[in-house]
């Protein structure tokens, strides 16, 4: 996959960076931890502008973020109820918890989305609760753009500074990503064991 990403960025420049970051947001197995540092390396070699590479990566990722948000918003808060009723045990949710999450999101949704964009693994999933819980589109775009911009800037600047040693970035971030996955799996397992499905869920 790495060779394909390198070739696409070499051949397509900013468009390639934006397209890859869009794919990374829609299909998380494609790593931004590789895409944006390669954009930074290209900028260090004089083949791109660092600022424009960051802008292209942020724009591509934001397009993917919006796709997920709109898909979740189309499903909607109200249509979620029969899904919770049927699969609440496996989702470890009941309807009262969904309502509480909805209220919490109205107060803290902007911070949740902004900070969530900075956490490996989680960052690609943030759009779904934002859409399902009816976060205002304007607030979603603002918070997502800030968080995504910070993430792409960090990765691109790291690639720009490290150049041929850009793979060191993944060596640092990969354990963090794996740690986040472990925490999510353990949390889900605990919820599955302890969660009680209410009759009206």
Backbone as a ProteinNet text record, in pm:
[ID]
protein_1_A
[PRIMARY]
XXXXXXXXXXXXXXXXXXXXXXXXXXXXXXXXXXXXXXXXXXXXXXXXXXXXXXXXXXXXXXXXXXXXXXXXXXXXXXXXXXXXXXXXXXXXXXXXXXXXXXXXXXXXXXXXXXXXXXXXXXXXXXXXXXXXXXXXXXXXXXXXXXXXXXXXXXXXXXXXXXXXXXXXXXXXXXXXXXXXXXXXXXXXXXXXXXXXXXXXX
[TERTIARY]
83.1	0	86.7	200.2	288.4	338.8	377.9	429.2	321.7	198.5	87.3	61.8	66.3	45.9	156.7	280.5	393.4	378.4	340.8	325.4	213.8	102.7	-11.2	23	92.2	131.6	231.8	327.2	425.4	357.9	258	194	85.9	15.3	-102.8	-87.6	20.7	46	-63.2	-109.3	-208.9	-339	-378.4	-500.5	-486.4	-368.2	-344.1	-350.7	-293.4	-298.5	-443	-520.4	-660.2	-742.1	-721	-795.8	-762.9	-635.6	-595.6	-651.1	-652.5	-707.4	-858.5	-924.7	-1068	-1088.2	-1008.9	-1020.7	-989.4	-888.2	-849.4	-962.8	-1040.7	-1151.7	-1267.5	-1291.6	-1402.2	-1363.7	-1237.9	-1187.2	-1064.3	-1085.4	-976.4	-849.9	-854.6	-728	-622.1	-662.1	-563.8	-512.6	-382.4	-334.7	-296.9	-357.2	-314.7	-172.7	-132	3.1	111.1	70.8	164.6	143.2	17.2	-15.3	42.3	7.9	48.7	199.5	266.4	412.4	478.3	423.9	477.8	456.1	341.8	321	423.3	455.9	557.8	695.5	728.1	856	865.3	755.2	753.5	774.7	715.6	735.5	880.9	941.9	1081.8	1174.7	1133.4	1213	1183	1092.7	1061.7	959.5	896	797.6	656.8	636.4	506.3	528.2	421.6	417	362.6	429.3	382.1	242.3	219.6	88.4	-21.6	4.6	-96.8	-117.4	-11	-25.6	-115.5	-96.4	-181.7	-325.7	-342.4	-477.3	-545.6	-472	-529.9	-569.2	-481	-511.7	-631	-638.4	-750.2	-880.8	-877	-998.4	-1047	-955	-994.3	-1052.9	-988.8	-1040.2	-1176	-1192.3	-1320.4	-1432.8	-1402.8	-1504.9	-1551.8	-1457.3	-1494.4	-1571.5	-1529.1	-1601.1	-1746.3	-1766.7	-1902.2	-1986.7	-1926.3	-1999.3	-2053.3	-1967.6	-2011.6	-2117.3	-2097.9	-2195.9	-2332.8	-2335	-2463.1	-2529.8	-2448.9	-2505.2	-2569.6	-2500.1	-2555.3	-2677.3	-2671.2	-2784.7	-2906.4	-2883.1	-2993.9	-3063.3	-2984	-3044.7	-3127.1	-3067.1	-3142.5	-3162.1	-3179.8	-3201.2	-3326.7	-3437.1	-3564.6	-3560.7	-3498.4	-3491	-3398.2	-3320.5	-3229.5	-3304.1	-3423.3	-3493.8	-3522.9	-3579.8	-3602.7	-3474.1	-3365	-3236.1	-3190.4	-3206.8	-3170.5	-3259.4	-3387.2	-3479.4	-3440.2	-3397	-3366.5	-3225.2	-3129.6	-2989.3	-2923.9	-3005.6	-2952.4	-2853.7	-2877.4	-2786.4	-2645.9	-2636.2	-2505.2	-2443.9	-2529.3	-2479.1	-2449.9	-2492.7	-2479.6	-2539	-2656.9	-2727.3	-2874.8	-2937.8	-3083.4	-3125.7	-3254.6	-3299.6	-3276.3	-3287	-3261.1	-3116.9	-3025.1	-2885	-2864.7	-2936.8	-2928.8	-2979	-3088.6	-3142.3	-3044.6	-2982.2	-2882.9	-2763.8	-2721.6	-2611.3	-2648.5	-2774.6	-2823	-2813.7	-2857.9	-2851.5	-2707.1	-2621.7	-2480	-2413.7	-2449.6	-2388.2	-2425.4	-2546.1	-2586.2	-2497	-2448.3	-2364.6	-2215.8	-2172.1	-2028.2	-1985.8	-2076.9	-2047.8	-1929.6	-1916.3	-1806.8	-1671.7	-1656.9	-1531	-1506.5	-1612.1	-1598.6	-1546.9	-1604.6	-1563.6	-1422.5	-1393.6	-1261.3	-1151.1	-1167.6	-1065.4	-1061.6	-1178	-1183.4	-1105.5	-1096.7	-1020.3	-869.8	-827.3	-684.5	-644.2	-739.6	-711.4	-707.5	-594.8	-587.1	-699.4	-747.7	-855.9	-991.4	-1007.2	-1133.8	-1168	-1067	-1089.4	-1176.2	-1169	-1248.7	-1393.4	-1423.1	-1557	-1640.7	-1577.6	-1643.5	-1767.2	-1764.9	-1876.7	-2007	-1999.8	-2121.6	-2207.3	-2153.4	-2238.6	-2280.9	-2194.4	-2231.6	-2355.6	-2361.7	-2478.1	-2600.2	-2581.4	-2693.8	-2757.8	-2675.7	-2725.9	-2756.3	-2771.7	-2825.3	-2739.2	-2608.7	-2522.9	-2543.5	-2549.6	-2568	-2454.9	-2489.9	-2390.7	-2279.5	-2314.7	-2212.6	-2112.6	-2163.5	-2074.6	-1986.7	-2046.7	-1971.1	-1856.3	-1885.6	-1782.8	-1671.7	-1708.6	-1606.9	-1516.1	-1577.2	-1498.3	-1415	-1473.3	-1401	-1285.9	-1308.3	-1202.9	-1084.9	-1113	-1003.7	-925.7	-997.1	-930.6	-855.9	-919.8	-856.2	-736.2	-749.2	-637.8	-517.7	-542.6	-433	-364.7	-445.2	-390.4	-305.6	-358.4	-284.1	-159.3	-169	-52.5	57.7	20	118	190.6	115.5	176.3	262.6	212.9	288	416.7	408.1	527.9	628.7	578.3	669	741.5	668.6	732.3	830.8	796.2	883.9	1015.7	1005.8	1125.2	1208.5	1140.9	1212.4	1260.8	1189.5	1223.5	1233.4	1350.5	1360.1	1334.7	1333.7	1305.6	1158.6	1071.6	930.9	863.5	917.6	858	862	949.7	955.7	824	749.3	620.5	525.9	518.7	429	473	604.5	653.6	609.4	589.4	540.3	388.7	318.3	172.2	105.5	171.8	111.6	80.3	173	137.3	21.3	12.9	-99.3	-230.1	-229.6	-349.6	-390.4	-291.6	-320.8	-374.5	-318	-365.6	-510	-545.4	-683.3	-777.5	-735.9	-818.7	-839.9	-732.7	-743.7	-840.6	-828.1	-917.5	-1063.3	-1087.8	-1224.3	-1280.3	-1198.1	-1243.3	-1273.4	-1184.1	-1205.1	-1330.8	-1347.7	-1465.5	-1593.2	-1590.1	-1707.7	-1736.9	-1631.9	-1651.9	-1712.3	-1663.7	-1718.4	-1864.2	-1894.4	-2033.3	-2123.4	-2072.9	-2151.5	-2184.3	-2090	-2110	-2200.9	-2196.4	-2266.5	-2394.7	-2412.5	-2526.4	-2656.9	-2758.8	-2893.3	-2985.8	-3053.1	-3145.3	-3280.3	-3327.1	-3456	-3568.2	-3685.4	-3797	-3840.5	-3831.1	-3876.6	-3762.9	-3641.8	-3525.8	-3546.4
-120.6	0	125.9	120.3	236.6	280.5	184.2	217.8	284.8	235.8	293.5	438.3	463.3	598.8	691.1	643.6	724.6	759.8	661	685.6	785	770	859.1	1002.8	1022.1	1158.2	1214.1	1131.3	1176.7	1217.7	1140.7	1163.7	1271.1	1279.9	1367.3	1487.6	1494.6	1611.2	1638	1763.3	1802.9	1724.2	1698	1620.9	1481.1	1422.7	1290.5	1291.8	1394.4	1405.9	1417.8	1504.6	1523.1	1397.5	1329.8	1206.8	1098	1083.1	981	1009.3	1136.5	1170.5	1151	1172.1	1139.9	990.7	908.5	763.1	721.1	783.7	748.9	773.4	878.1	909.6	812.9	773.3	682.1	537.1	502.1	366.5	375.6	376.1	401.8	317.6	194.8	120.3	192.2	288.1	368.9	475.7	474.8	555.7	699.7	794.7	934.1	951.1	861.4	866.7	842.5	793.3	776.5	884	917.6	1010.2	1149.2	1208.7	1346.6	1362.9	1270.5	1283	1276.1	1195.4	1191	1324	1388.5	1522.5	1619.9	1604.8	1689.3	1664.2	1538.6	1504.8	1568.3	1558	1618.1	1769.4	1832.7	1976.8	2007	1924	1944.4	1930.5	1848.4	1828.3	1932.8	2025.4	2131.6	2094.8	1979.4	1935.1	1981.7	2035.9	2087.3	2204.3	2280	2378.8	2308.6	2326.5	2262.9	2311.7	2441	2497.5	2438.5	2427.8	2373.7	2223.7	2152.2	2009	1989.1	2072.2	2065.2	2099.5	2203.8	2244.3	2134	2069.6	1961.7	1843.6	1807.6	1696.1	1725.3	1846.4	1885	1884.7	1937.7	1942.1	1801.1	1713.8	1576.7	1505	1519.3	1455.1	1512.2	1643.4	1705	1656.8	1633.2	1579.9	1443.3	1359.3	1229.7	1243.3	1336.9	1360.6	1398.7	1484.1	1529.5	1416.1	1329	1213.2	1127.5	1097.9	1016.6	1089.4	1219.1	1297.1	1293.3	1318.1	1321.2	1183.8	1077.9	942.6	914.3	953.1	932.6	1021.9	1144.1	1236.9	1185.5	1121.7	1066.5	953.6	873.2	769.8	835.7	931.4	1017.2	960.3	1053.1	1021.5	938	974.3	904.1	763.3	746.6	613.7	519.7	575.6	494.2	409.7	453.3	385.5	238.4	201.5	57.7	-23.3	39.1	-31.5	-58.5	41.2	23.4	-82.8	-81.6	-179.2	-321.9	-337	-471.7	-517.9	-424.7	-464.7	-398	-347.5	-275.3	-355.9	-486.7	-569.8	-566	-577.4	-582.8	-444.3	-342.8	-205.6	-151.4	-226.1	-187.7	-49.2	-28.1	99.3	75.2	161.8	167	308.4	327.8	456.2	571.6	546.1	653.4	702.3	609.9	649.1	729.2	694.2	770.7	913	925.9	1059.2	1141.4	1076.1	1146.7	1189.4	1100.7	1134.6	1252	1255.3	1364.8	1497.5	1497.9	1619.6	1660.3	1562.2	1590.1	1648.5	1595	1639.9	1783.3	1824.3	1962.6	2059.6	2017	2103.9	2091	1969.8	1944.3	1889.8	1890.5	1828.8	1890.9	2023.3	2090.2	2043.1	2039.8	1993.6	1846.9	1766.1	1622.7	1600.5	1671.1	1653.7	1705.9	1824.3	1883.7	1795	1752.8	1670.1	1529.7	1479	1345.6	1335.7	1447	1447.3	1432.8	1447.9	1440.3	1305.6	1212.3	1082.7	975.6	907.8	802	700.1	643.9	545.1	611	681.7	746.7	855.3	923.7	1041.8	1012.5	891.7	858.3	826.2	805.3	764.1	878	991.3	1102.1	1153.2	1148.1	1202.3	1128.5	1001	920.4	965.4	973.3	1026	1170.6	1249.1	1388.5	1394.6	1309.7	1307	1246.3	1133.8	1065.3	1150.1	1228.3	1306.8	1451	1473.9	1600.7	1723.3	1707	1823.2	1918	2047.7	2145.6	2134.5	2137.9	2117.1	2220.7	2345.2	2450.5	2422.8	2386.7	2357.1	2235.8	2136.2	2016.3	2051.7	2132.2	2168	2249.3	2344.8	2428.8	2344.7	2264.6	2183.5	2080.1	2016.8	1914.9	1975.5	2092.2	2155.8	2194.4	2248.8	2285.4	2161.1	2058.2	1936.4	1865.5	1855.1	1789.2	1868.6	2001.4	2086.6	2071	2062.3	2042.1	1908	1804.6	1670.3	1663.9	1713.8	1708.9	1797.3	1910.2	1996.8	1926.6	1864.1	1791.3	1684.8	1605.5	1497	1551	1652	1706.7	1774.3	1851.8	1918.6	1815.6	1708.8	1603.3	1540.9	1513.6	1460.8	1558.3	1685.9	1790.7	1795.4	1780.7	1787.9	1660.3	1545.1	1417.9	1370.5	1410.8	1371.7	1221	1169.6	1026	939.4	999.1	923.9	935.5	969.1	991.6	867.6	748.6	625.5	622.6	705.2	711.7	761	840.1	892.3	777.2	682	567.8	481.8	473.7	395.1	454.1	585.5	651	640	665.4	671	534.1	434.8	301.8	241.4	246.1	194.1	269.8	401	479.1	430.5	410.5	360.7	224.4	136.6	3	11.8	104	122.5	169.2	261.2	309.5	194.5	110.2	-4.1	-98.4	-126.1	-214	-155.3	-26.2	38.8	28.4	51.2	43	-98.7	-197.2	-336.5	-375.9	-338.5	-370	-299.7	-172.8	-97.3	-160.9	-204.4	-269.5	-400.7	-479.9	-606	-585.5	-483	-452.3	-410.5	-325.2	-283.2	-402	-491.8	-608.1	-697	-708.2	-793.5	-728.2	-596.8	-528.2	-456.7	-439.6	-360.6	-435.2	-364.9	-422.4	-356.4	-439	-387.8	-361.1	-239.3	-203.9	-246.9	-282.2	-330.4	-234.6	-102.3	-4.1	47.9	-14.1	35.2	20.5
0	0	0	71.8	79.6	-55.9	-141.1	-274.3	-358.6	-346.6	-423.2	-380	-249.6	-197.7	-247.4	-243.2	-289.4	-436.7	-518	-662.7	-689.7	-619.6	-644.1	-606.7	-496.7	-457.6	-557.4	-602.7	-701.6	-832	-874.2	-1004.3	-998.4	-886.6	-880.6	-788.4	-713.2	-630	-528.1	-523.6	-424.3	-439.7	-563.5	-587.3	-528.6	-543.4	-487.1	-335.4	-272	-126.2	-79.8	-145.1	-107.5	-127.2	-240.2	-269.6	-167.4	-135.5	-38.8	100.3	139.9	270.7	273.9	161.1	152.7	173.7	102.6	118.3	261.2	320.8	457.7	555.9	531.9	620.8	601.5	477.6	447.5	475.1	446.7	469.2	559.7	693.2	788	771.6	715.8	701.6	617.9	534.2	461.3	558.9	591.3	704.6	669.7	739.9	725.9	778.1	870	926.6	821.4	704.9	593.7	487.5	461.5	352.3	376.9	490.1	514.9	536.4	606.1	612.3	474.4	383	247.6	176.4	203.5	149.9	205.4	334.3	395.7	336.7	308.9	246.6	107.9	30.4	-103.1	-94.5	8.8	27.9	63.3	145.4	183	62.9	-32.6	-153.9	-261.8	-232.8	-326.7	-432	-418.4	-517.8	-485.5	-367.1	-323.9	-230	-212.1	-104.6	19.2	132.7	255.7	291.7	277	310.7	223.7	92.7	2.4	23.1	60	89.8	210.8	313.4	432.4	396.4	315.2	274.1	194.8	104.2	23.2	110.4	204.4	293.4	382.1	434.2	519.6	441.3	318.9	235.7	202.2	164.5	131.6	251.3	367.1	487.8	526.5	511.7	546.4	456.2	329.8	240	289.8	330.8	387.1	517.2	602	727.7	701.4	603.4	571.7	515.3	434.9	381.3	495.6	593.9	707.9	790.4	810.7	887	819.6	688.6	616.9	614.5	603.6	606.5	742.1	850.6	984.6	1007	957	972	895	778.3	699.9	776	846.7	931.7	1040.2	1108.3	1199.6	1338.2	1428.8	1569.7	1589.4	1523.4	1543	1485.1	1370.1	1308.9	1383.8	1474.7	1553.6	1656.4	1696.4	1805.9	1778.2	1661.8	1638.2	1632.6	1589.8	1587.9	1730.7	1818.4	1959.2	2023.2	1989.6	2046.6	2006.8	1882.7	1832.5	1869.4	1860.3	1878.7	2000.2	2090.7	2205.8	2287.8	2299.3	2376.4	2318.2	2184.9	2121.4	2102.9	2094.9	2089.1	2228.6	2329.8	2471.6	2496.4	2440.5	2455.5	2478.3	2556.8	2560	2523.4	2503.8	2450.1	2546.5	2677	2773.4	2762.6	2738.4	2722.6	2594.5	2490.1	2365.8	2388.8	2462.3	2491.2	2576.1	2672.8	2754.2	2668.6	2577.4	2487.4	2397.8	2353.5	2269.5	2344.8	2469.1	2550.7	2576.9	2606.4	2632.7	2508.5	2392.2	2267.7	2236.3	2273.2	2250.6	2327.5	2444.1	2527.4	2494.5	2460.4	2449.4	2312.4	2216.6	2087.5	2014.2	2021.5	1950	2003.1	2135.3	2194.2	2163	2166.7	2137.3	1996	1899.8	1760.4	1738.5	1789	1769.2	1827.4	1952.2	2016.1	1956.1	1917.3	1857.7	1728.3	1654.6	1529.1	1552.9	1676.1	1707.5	1766.2	1778.1	1838.2	1729.8	1712.1	1611.6	1631.1	1521.3	1517.5	1541.7	1652.9	1686.5	1585.6	1532.6	1450.4	1327.5	1275	1157	1191.7	1320.3	1362.3	1418.9	1443.4	1513.2	1439.7	1307	1229	1254.9	1290.5	1303.7	1421.8	1544.1	1652	1629.2	1565	1536.9	1448.6	1347.3	1259.8	1325.5	1394.4	1458.7	1567.1	1636.8	1749.5	1711.6	1580.7	1528.8	1559.2	1557.7	1574.4	1456.8	1484.3	1377.2	1276.5	1148	1042.4	1049.4	1074	1081	1192.6	1309.7	1422.4	1392.6	1327.5	1290.5	1196.7	1096.3	998.3	1063.2	1147.3	1212.3	1302	1390	1483.1	1409.2	1308.3	1231.9	1153.6	1096.1	1016.8	1105	1223.1	1314	1356.6	1402.4	1447.5	1336.1	1220.4	1106.6	1058.3	1056.4	1014.8	1105.9	1236.4	1331.3	1309.6	1284.3	1263.1	1136.1	1026.3	900.7	907.2	976.7	991.7	1070.5	1180.1	1261.9	1179.1	1104	1026.7	912.4	842.6	729.5	776.4	884.6	936.6	986.6	1047.6	1092.8	974	866.1	746.3	686	688.7	635.9	713.9	844.6	929.3	921	919.2	924.5	787.5	682.6	545.3	530.8	494.6	464.8	588	706	828.5	869.2	772.8	805.2	862.9	834.1	887.5	1039.9	1099	1245.4	1304.2	1226.1	1273.7	1302.7	1208.3	1226.9	1344.7	1367.9	1480.4	1613.7	1616.9	1737.9	1749	1637.4	1640.9	1639.1	1578.4	1568.8	1705.4	1803.6	1936.3	2000.1	1972.6	2027	1965.3	1833.7	1764.7	1819.2	1835.5	1889.1	2030.9	2110.2	2246.4	2250.4	2158.7	2151.4	2116.6	2022	1982.8	2100.7	2175	2291.6	2394.6	2420.4	2516.5	2470.6	2342.1	2289.2	2300.8	2269.4	2277	2421.3	2513.6	2655.2	2707.7	2670.1	2714.6	2661	2534.1	2476.3	2548.5	2575.9	2646.3	2784.1	2854.8	2986.5	2978.1	2880.9	2860.9	2827.4	2745.8	2704.2	2824.1	2916	3034.2	3138	3146.2	3255.3	3211.8	3081.4	3033.6	3049	3095.3	3109.3	3008.1	2929.7	2827.9	2894.5	2883.8	2942.9	2850.1	2903.6	2821.4	2713.7	2738.7	2641	2555.4	2561.7	2486.7	2339.9
[MASK]
+++++++++++++++++++++++++++++++++++++++++++++++++++++++++++++++++++++++++++++++++++++++++++++++++++++++++++++++++++++++++++++++++++++++++++++++++++++++++++++++++++++++++++++++++++++++++++++++++++++++++

